[in-house]
Amino acid sequence: MATKANLKIDQGTDYLTSVTLTDDDGVAISLAGYTGAGQIRKYYTSTNAVDFNVTVTANTGTVTLQLTSAQTNAIEAGRYVYDVELTDSANVVSRVLEGI
């Protein structure tokens, strides 16, 4: 199940945020062999989307999301939805983060 977190991104600025995935005991989850992908779009059903640059740091369980100032400048002001998915080495996809 994905964690819900709402993001605030200022138009025309670089955006960077990191999330550390932990187990029930608060220990960072190893993300060895995982890759990440994320998108932001106006509505869940929108065909137009902006891709986040997603970096996975395996040993710390950290997932970093990044947008350039050019990307945020091209997004019209308003409310959007986003999600972030991780894919393991067996090509199993899990949504880990979502929100508005």
mmCIF file of N, CA and C in Angstrom:
data_model
loop_
_atom_site.group_PDB
_atom_site.id
_atom_site.type_symbol
_atom_site.label_atom_id
_atom_site.label_comp_id
_atom_site.label_asym_id
_atom_site.label_seq_id
_atom_site.Cartn_x
_atom_site.Cartn_y
_atom_site.Cartn_z
ATOM 1 N N MET A 1 0.834 -1.173 0.000
ATOM 2 C CA MET A 1 0.000 0.000 0.000
ATOM 3 C C MET A 1 0.885 1.245 0.000
ATOM 4 N N ALA A 2 0.529 2.205 -0.809
ATOM 5 C CA ALA A 2 1.324 3.422 -0.956
ATOM 6 C C ALA A 2 1.106 4.368 0.217
ATOM 7 N N THR A 3 2.163 5.065 0.562
ATOM 8 C CA THR A 3 2.073 6.132 1.549
ATOM 9 C C THR A 3 1.527 7.364 0.857
ATOM 10 N N LYS A 4 0.614 8.053 1.517
ATOM 11 C CA LYS A 4 0.058 9.273 0.944
ATOM 12 C C LYS A 4 0.803 10.474 1.519
ATOM 13 N N ALA A 5 1.257 11.342 0.611
ATOM 14 C CA ALA A 5 1.946 12.564 1.015
ATOM 15 C C ALA A 5 1.648 13.629 -0.024
ATOM 16 N N ASN A 6 1.201 14.774 0.436
ATOM 17 C CA ASN A 6 0.925 15.879 -0.480
ATOM 18 C C ASN A 6 2.177 16.732 -0.635
ATOM 19 N N LEU A 7 2.469 17.108 -1.875
ATOM 20 C CA LEU A 7 3.653 17.895 -2.194
ATOM 21 C C LEU A 7 3.248 19.303 -2.590
ATOM 22 N N LYS A 8 4.097 20.250 -2.290
ATOM 23 C CA LYS A 8 3.916 21.622 -2.781
ATOM 24 C C LYS A 8 5.150 21.946 -3.611
ATOM 25 N N ILE A 9 4.916 22.242 -4.892
ATOM 26 C CA ILE A 9 6.007 22.521 -5.826
ATOM 27 C C ILE A 9 5.809 23.920 -6.377
ATOM 28 N N ASP A 10 6.793 24.783 -6.193
ATOM 29 C CA ASP A 10 6.709 26.151 -6.704
ATOM 30 C C ASP A 10 7.074 26.168 -8.180
ATOM 31 N N GLN A 11 6.214 26.785 -8.969
ATOM 32 C CA GLN A 11 6.419 26.862 -10.409
ATOM 33 C C GLN A 11 7.715 27.608 -10.724
ATOM 34 N N GLY A 12 8.497 27.067 -11.670
ATOM 35 C CA GLY A 12 9.720 27.711 -12.119
ATOM 36 C C GLY A 12 10.927 27.497 -11.231
ATOM 37 N N THR A 13 10.821 26.601 -10.251
ATOM 38 C CA THR A 13 11.949 26.337 -9.355
ATOM 39 C C THR A 13 12.364 24.873 -9.457
ATOM 40 N N ASP A 14 13.602 24.591 -9.077
ATOM 41 C CA ASP A 14 14.044 23.209 -8.964
ATOM 42 C C ASP A 14 13.347 22.588 -7.759
ATOM 43 N N TYR A 15 12.954 21.331 -7.886
ATOM 44 C CA TYR A 15 12.270 20.639 -6.795
ATOM 45 C C TYR A 15 13.018 19.357 -6.471
ATOM 46 N N LEU A 16 13.224 19.110 -5.189
ATOM 47 C CA LEU A 16 13.915 17.908 -4.737
ATOM 48 C C LEU A 16 13.345 17.515 -3.376
ATOM 49 N N THR A 17 12.971 16.250 -3.246
ATOM 50 C CA THR A 17 12.533 15.731 -1.966
ATOM 51 C C THR A 17 12.918 14.264 -1.877
ATOM 52 N N SER A 18 13.140 13.787 -0.661
ATOM 53 C CA SER A 18 13.519 12.392 -0.442
ATOM 54 C C SER A 18 12.610 11.766 0.599
ATOM 55 N N VAL A 19 12.365 10.474 0.420
ATOM 56 C CA VAL A 19 11.555 9.694 1.348
ATOM 57 C C VAL A 19 12.338 8.425 1.662
ATOM 58 N N THR A 20 12.416 8.081 2.939
ATOM 59 C CA THR A 20 13.075 6.837 3.326
ATOM 60 C C THR A 20 12.007 5.811 3.665
ATOM 61 N N LEU A 21 12.065 4.664 2.988
ATOM 62 C CA LEU A 21 11.108 3.591 3.220
ATOM 63 C C LEU A 21 11.604 2.725 4.369
ATOM 64 N N THR A 22 10.739 2.493 5.353
ATOM 65 C CA THR A 22 11.116 1.718 6.529
ATOM 66 C C THR A 22 10.105 0.609 6.775
ATOM 67 N N ASP A 23 10.541 -0.408 7.523
ATOM 68 C CA ASP A 23 9.627 -1.479 7.914
ATOM 69 C C ASP A 23 8.867 -1.050 9.178
ATOM 70 N N ASP A 24 8.078 -1.961 9.732
ATOM 71 C CA ASP A 24 7.261 -1.644 10.909
ATOM 72 C C ASP A 24 8.089 -1.272 12.135
ATOM 73 N N ASP A 25 9.365 -1.695 12.158
ATOM 74 C CA ASP A 25 10.248 -1.382 13.278
ATOM 75 C C ASP A 25 11.043 -0.106 13.052
ATOM 76 N N GLY A 26 10.796 0.588 11.920
ATOM 77 C CA GLY A 26 11.504 1.819 11.627
ATOM 78 C C GLY A 26 12.866 1.618 10.996
ATOM 79 N N VAL A 27 13.179 0.397 10.577
ATOM 80 C CA VAL A 27 14.462 0.095 9.951
ATOM 81 C C VAL A 27 14.331 0.314 8.445
ATOM 82 N N ALA A 28 15.311 0.998 7.854
ATOM 83 C CA ALA A 28 15.287 1.269 6.417
ATOM 84 C C ALA A 28 15.237 -0.039 5.631
ATOM 85 N N ILE A 29 14.387 -0.069 4.612
ATOM 86 C CA ILE A 29 14.234 -1.238 3.754
ATOM 87 C C ILE A 29 15.315 -1.204 2.680
ATOM 88 N N SER A 30 15.975 -2.322 2.463
ATOM 89 C CA SER A 30 16.964 -2.402 1.386
ATOM 90 C C SER A 30 16.243 -2.352 0.044
ATOM 91 N N LEU A 31 16.691 -1.463 -0.812
ATOM 92 C CA LEU A 31 16.102 -1.329 -2.133
ATOM 93 C C LEU A 31 17.067 -1.802 -3.219
ATOM 94 N N ALA A 32 17.924 -2.739 -2.869
ATOM 95 C CA ALA A 32 18.874 -3.287 -3.837
ATOM 96 C C ALA A 32 18.111 -3.932 -4.986
ATOM 97 N N GLY A 33 18.483 -3.592 -6.205
ATOM 98 C CA GLY A 33 17.848 -4.145 -7.390
ATOM 99 C C GLY A 33 16.584 -3.439 -7.824
ATOM 100 N N TYR A 34 16.201 -2.378 -7.139
ATOM 101 C CA TYR A 34 14.983 -1.646 -7.489
ATOM 102 C C TYR A 34 15.308 -0.443 -8.379
ATOM 103 N N THR A 35 14.372 -0.124 -9.252
ATOM 104 C CA THR A 35 14.409 1.118 -10.015
ATOM 105 C C THR A 35 13.117 1.868 -9.727
ATOM 106 N N GLY A 36 13.122 3.174 -9.940
ATOM 107 C CA GLY A 36 11.946 3.973 -9.624
ATOM 108 C C GLY A 36 11.455 4.775 -10.808
ATOM 109 N N ALA A 37 10.164 5.097 -10.769
ATOM 110 C CA ALA A 37 9.537 5.952 -11.771
ATOM 111 C C ALA A 37 8.410 6.707 -11.089
ATOM 112 N N GLY A 38 8.198 7.935 -11.517
ATOM 113 C CA GLY A 38 7.121 8.732 -10.948
ATOM 114 C C GLY A 38 6.606 9.733 -11.944
ATOM 115 N N GLN A 39 5.337 10.073 -11.828
ATOM 116 C CA GLN A 39 4.715 11.044 -12.722
ATOM 117 C C GLN A 39 3.779 11.961 -11.949
ATOM 118 N N ILE A 40 3.644 13.162 -12.496
ATOM 119 C CA ILE A 40 2.673 14.122 -11.989
ATOM 120 C C ILE A 40 1.767 14.482 -13.163
ATOM 121 N N ARG A 41 0.461 14.519 -12.889
ATOM 122 C CA ARG A 41 -0.502 14.837 -13.954
ATOM 123 C C ARG A 41 -1.699 15.560 -13.359
ATOM 124 N N LYS A 42 -2.468 16.235 -14.215
ATOM 125 C CA LYS A 42 -3.595 17.037 -13.745
ATOM 126 C C LYS A 42 -4.663 16.169 -13.063
ATOM 127 N N TYR A 43 -5.010 15.057 -13.668
ATOM 128 C CA TYR A 43 -5.999 14.124 -13.125
ATOM 129 C C TYR A 43 -5.443 12.712 -13.280
ATOM 130 N N TYR A 44 -5.971 11.781 -12.536
ATOM 131 C CA TYR A 44 -5.512 10.395 -12.653
ATOM 132 C C TYR A 44 -5.680 9.865 -14.076
ATOM 133 N N THR A 45 -6.706 10.341 -14.796
ATOM 134 C CA THR A 45 -6.980 9.852 -16.141
ATOM 135 C C THR A 45 -6.314 10.676 -17.237
ATOM 136 N N SER A 46 -5.553 11.704 -16.877
ATOM 137 C CA SER A 46 -4.890 12.549 -17.884
ATOM 138 C C SER A 46 -3.858 11.748 -18.665
ATOM 139 N N THR A 47 -3.795 12.011 -19.965
ATOM 140 C CA THR A 47 -2.787 11.345 -20.794
ATOM 141 C C THR A 47 -1.472 12.110 -20.791
ATOM 142 N N ASN A 48 -1.499 13.398 -20.483
ATOM 143 C CA ASN A 48 -0.272 14.204 -20.401
ATOM 144 C C ASN A 48 0.284 14.122 -18.987
ATOM 145 N N ALA A 49 1.589 13.859 -18.895
ATOM 146 C CA ALA A 49 2.224 13.747 -17.583
ATOM 147 C C ALA A 49 3.646 14.286 -17.662
ATOM 148 N N VAL A 50 4.149 14.692 -16.512
ATOM 149 C CA VAL A 50 5.549 15.089 -16.372
ATOM 150 C C VAL A 50 6.225 14.021 -15.522
ATOM 151 N N ASP A 51 7.345 13.506 -16.003
ATOM 152 C CA ASP A 51 8.066 12.463 -15.276
ATOM 153 C C ASP A 51 9.000 13.056 -14.232
ATOM 154 N N PHE A 52 8.921 12.532 -13.020
ATOM 155 C CA PHE A 52 9.917 12.837 -12.006
ATOM 156 C C PHE A 52 11.210 12.112 -12.362
ATOM 157 N N ASN A 53 12.341 12.693 -12.023
ATOM 158 C CA ASN A 53 13.598 11.957 -12.008
ATOM 159 C C ASN A 53 13.614 11.260 -10.655
ATOM 160 N N VAL A 54 13.606 9.926 -10.651
ATOM 161 C CA VAL A 54 13.542 9.153 -9.415
ATOM 162 C C VAL A 54 14.867 8.426 -9.226
ATOM 163 N N THR A 55 15.491 8.654 -8.080
ATOM 164 C CA THR A 55 16.739 7.990 -7.726
ATOM 165 C C THR A 55 16.499 7.102 -6.518
ATOM 166 N N VAL A 56 16.953 5.856 -6.606
ATOM 167 C CA VAL A 56 16.809 4.906 -5.511
ATOM 168 C C VAL A 56 18.187 4.663 -4.911
ATOM 169 N N THR A 57 18.316 4.883 -3.588
ATOM 170 C CA THR A 57 19.562 4.600 -2.877
ATOM 171 C C THR A 57 19.336 3.322 -2.080
ATOM 172 N N ALA A 58 19.895 2.239 -2.592
ATOM 173 C CA ALA A 58 19.570 0.902 -2.086
ATOM 174 C C ALA A 58 19.869 0.710 -0.608
ATOM 175 N N ASN A 59 21.060 1.117 -0.148
ATOM 176 C CA ASN A 59 21.468 0.790 1.218
ATOM 177 C C ASN A 59 20.775 1.631 2.287
ATOM 178 N N THR A 60 20.187 2.769 1.914
ATOM 179 C CA THR A 60 19.507 3.603 2.909
ATOM 180 C C THR A 60 17.992 3.548 2.784
ATOM 181 N N GLY A 61 17.477 2.870 1.756
ATOM 182 C CA GLY A 61 16.034 2.800 1.556
ATOM 183 C C GLY A 61 15.433 4.120 1.129
ATOM 184 N N THR A 62 16.254 4.984 0.546
ATOM 185 C CA THR A 62 15.803 6.329 0.191
ATOM 186 C C THR A 62 15.401 6.419 -1.275
ATOM 187 N N VAL A 63 14.267 7.066 -1.498
ATOM 188 C CA VAL A 63 13.785 7.355 -2.845
ATOM 189 C C VAL A 63 13.752 8.874 -2.977
ATOM 190 N N THR A 64 14.455 9.401 -3.984
ATOM 191 C CA THR A 64 14.540 10.846 -4.189
ATOM 192 C C THR A 64 13.789 11.226 -5.455
ATOM 193 N N LEU A 65 12.943 12.254 -5.343
ATOM 194 C CA LEU A 65 12.182 12.778 -6.483
ATOM 195 C C LEU A 65 12.743 14.136 -6.849
ATOM 196 N N GLN A 66 12.870 14.380 -8.158
ATOM 197 C CA GLN A 66 13.437 15.646 -8.597
ATOM 198 C C GLN A 66 12.754 16.114 -9.873
ATOM 199 N N LEU A 67 12.505 17.428 -9.930
ATOM 200 C CA LEU A 67 12.045 18.115 -11.133
ATOM 201 C C LEU A 67 12.959 19.312 -11.352
ATOM 202 N N THR A 68 13.264 19.609 -12.600
ATOM 203 C CA THR A 68 14.080 20.786 -12.905
ATOM 204 C C THR A 68 13.199 22.031 -12.948
ATOM 205 N N SER A 69 13.839 23.185 -12.897
ATOM 206 C CA SER A 69 13.090 24.436 -12.988
ATOM 207 C C SER A 69 12.368 24.539 -14.329
ATOM 208 N N ALA A 70 12.956 24.001 -15.397
ATOM 209 C CA ALA A 70 12.291 24.008 -16.707
ATOM 210 C C ALA A 70 11.020 23.161 -16.679
ATOM 211 N N GLN A 71 11.067 22.015 -15.997
ATOM 212 C CA GLN A 71 9.883 21.171 -15.887
ATOM 213 C C GLN A 71 8.787 21.843 -15.082
ATOM 214 N N THR A 72 9.135 22.425 -13.929
ATOM 215 C CA THR A 72 8.101 23.053 -13.101
ATOM 216 C C THR A 72 7.569 24.321 -13.752
ATOM 217 N N ASN A 73 8.394 24.991 -14.522
ATOM 218 C CA ASN A 73 7.941 26.189 -15.226
ATOM 219 C C ASN A 73 6.895 25.849 -16.283
ATOM 220 N N ALA A 74 7.010 24.665 -16.876
ATOM 221 C CA ALA A 74 6.093 24.245 -17.930
ATOM 222 C C ALA A 74 4.761 23.720 -17.385
ATOM 223 N N ILE A 75 4.669 23.515 -16.083
ATOM 224 C CA ILE A 75 3.433 23.032 -15.471
ATOM 225 C C ILE A 75 2.584 24.238 -15.070
ATOM 226 N N GLU A 76 1.365 24.295 -15.599
ATOM 227 C CA GLU A 76 0.472 25.397 -15.241
ATOM 228 C C GLU A 76 0.092 25.298 -13.765
ATOM 229 N N ALA A 77 -0.097 26.445 -13.141
ATOM 230 C CA ALA A 77 -0.489 26.471 -11.732
ATOM 231 C C ALA A 77 -1.782 25.695 -11.529
ATOM 232 N N GLY A 78 -1.890 25.012 -10.401
ATOM 233 C CA GLY A 78 -3.104 24.266 -10.089
ATOM 234 C C GLY A 78 -2.813 23.069 -9.221
ATOM 235 N N ARG A 79 -3.826 22.256 -9.057
ATOM 236 C CA ARG A 79 -3.726 21.047 -8.243
ATOM 237 C C ARG A 79 -3.516 19.854 -9.172
ATOM 238 N N TYR A 80 -2.579 19.001 -8.812
ATOM 239 C CA TYR A 80 -2.219 17.841 -9.616
ATOM 240 C C TYR A 80 -2.163 16.608 -8.726
ATOM 241 N N VAL A 81 -2.098 15.445 -9.343
ATOM 242 C CA VAL A 81 -1.897 14.193 -8.630
ATOM 243 C C VAL A 81 -0.576 13.585 -9.088
ATOM 244 N N TYR A 82 0.005 12.751 -8.232
ATOM 245 C CA TYR A 82 1.265 12.106 -8.593
ATOM 246 C C TYR A 82 1.332 10.735 -7.953
ATOM 247 N N ASP A 83 2.219 9.914 -8.484
ATOM 248 C CA ASP A 83 2.546 8.662 -7.817
ATOM 249 C C ASP A 83 3.975 8.264 -8.162
ATOM 250 N N VAL A 84 4.528 7.404 -7.318
ATOM 251 C CA VAL A 84 5.885 6.895 -7.482
ATOM 252 C C VAL A 84 5.813 5.382 -7.330
ATOM 253 N N GLU A 85 6.406 4.682 -8.296
ATOM 254 C CA GLU A 85 6.424 3.229 -8.272
ATOM 255 C C GLU A 85 7.859 2.729 -8.300
ATOM 256 N N LEU A 86 8.083 1.609 -7.627
ATOM 257 C CA LEU A 86 9.371 0.928 -7.660
ATOM 258 C C LEU A 86 9.190 -0.416 -8.341
ATOM 259 N N THR A 87 10.192 -0.801 -9.134
ATOM 260 C CA THR A 87 10.183 -2.080 -9.823
ATOM 261 C C THR A 87 11.382 -2.884 -9.347
ATOM 262 N N ASP A 88 11.133 -4.122 -8.896
ATOM 263 C CA ASP A 88 12.241 -4.953 -8.407
ATOM 264 C C ASP A 88 12.873 -5.727 -9.558
ATOM 265 N N SER A 89 13.881 -6.506 -9.257
ATOM 266 C CA SER A 89 14.625 -7.226 -10.290
ATOM 267 C C SER A 89 13.793 -8.302 -10.991
ATOM 268 N N ALA A 90 12.665 -8.694 -10.397
ATOM 269 C CA ALA A 90 11.755 -9.659 -11.025
ATOM 270 C C ALA A 90 10.632 -8.953 -11.796
ATOM 271 N N ASN A 91 10.766 -7.641 -11.981
ATOM 272 C CA ASN A 91 9.785 -6.802 -12.685
ATOM 273 C C ASN A 91 8.438 -6.708 -11.974
ATOM 274 N N VAL A 92 8.436 -6.845 -10.647
ATOM 275 C CA VAL A 92 7.234 -6.633 -9.854
ATOM 276 C C VAL A 92 7.177 -5.160 -9.495
ATOM 277 N N VAL A 93 6.051 -4.506 -9.834
ATOM 278 C CA VAL A 93 5.881 -3.076 -9.628
ATOM 279 C C VAL A 93 5.060 -2.831 -8.374
ATOM 280 N N SER A 94 5.540 -1.917 -7.526
ATOM 281 C CA SER A 94 4.818 -1.537 -6.302
ATOM 282 C C SER A 94 4.717 -0.019 -6.242
ATOM 283 N N ARG A 95 3.514 0.471 -5.985
ATOM 284 C CA ARG A 95 3.349 1.916 -5.775
ATOM 285 C C ARG A 95 3.720 2.182 -4.326
ATOM 286 N N VAL A 96 4.668 3.121 -4.105
ATOM 287 C CA VAL A 96 5.145 3.391 -2.752
ATOM 288 C C VAL A 96 4.734 4.763 -2.238
ATOM 289 N N LEU A 97 4.358 5.669 -3.151
ATOM 290 C CA LEU A 97 4.045 7.038 -2.738
ATOM 291 C C LEU A 97 3.023 7.605 -3.703
ATOM 292 N N GLU A 98 2.045 8.360 -3.154
ATOM 293 C CA GLU A 98 1.051 9.012 -3.987
ATOM 294 C C GLU A 98 0.449 10.187 -3.233
ATOM 295 N N GLY A 99 -0.145 11.090 -3.983
ATOM 296 C CA GLY A 99 -0.792 12.225 -3.345
ATOM 297 C C GLY A 99 -1.130 13.308 -4.331
ATOM 298 N N ILE A 100 -1.359 14.514 -3.780
ATOM 299 C CA ILE A 100 -1.681 15.677 -4.615
ATOM 300 C C ILE A 100 -0.629 16.737 -4.425
#
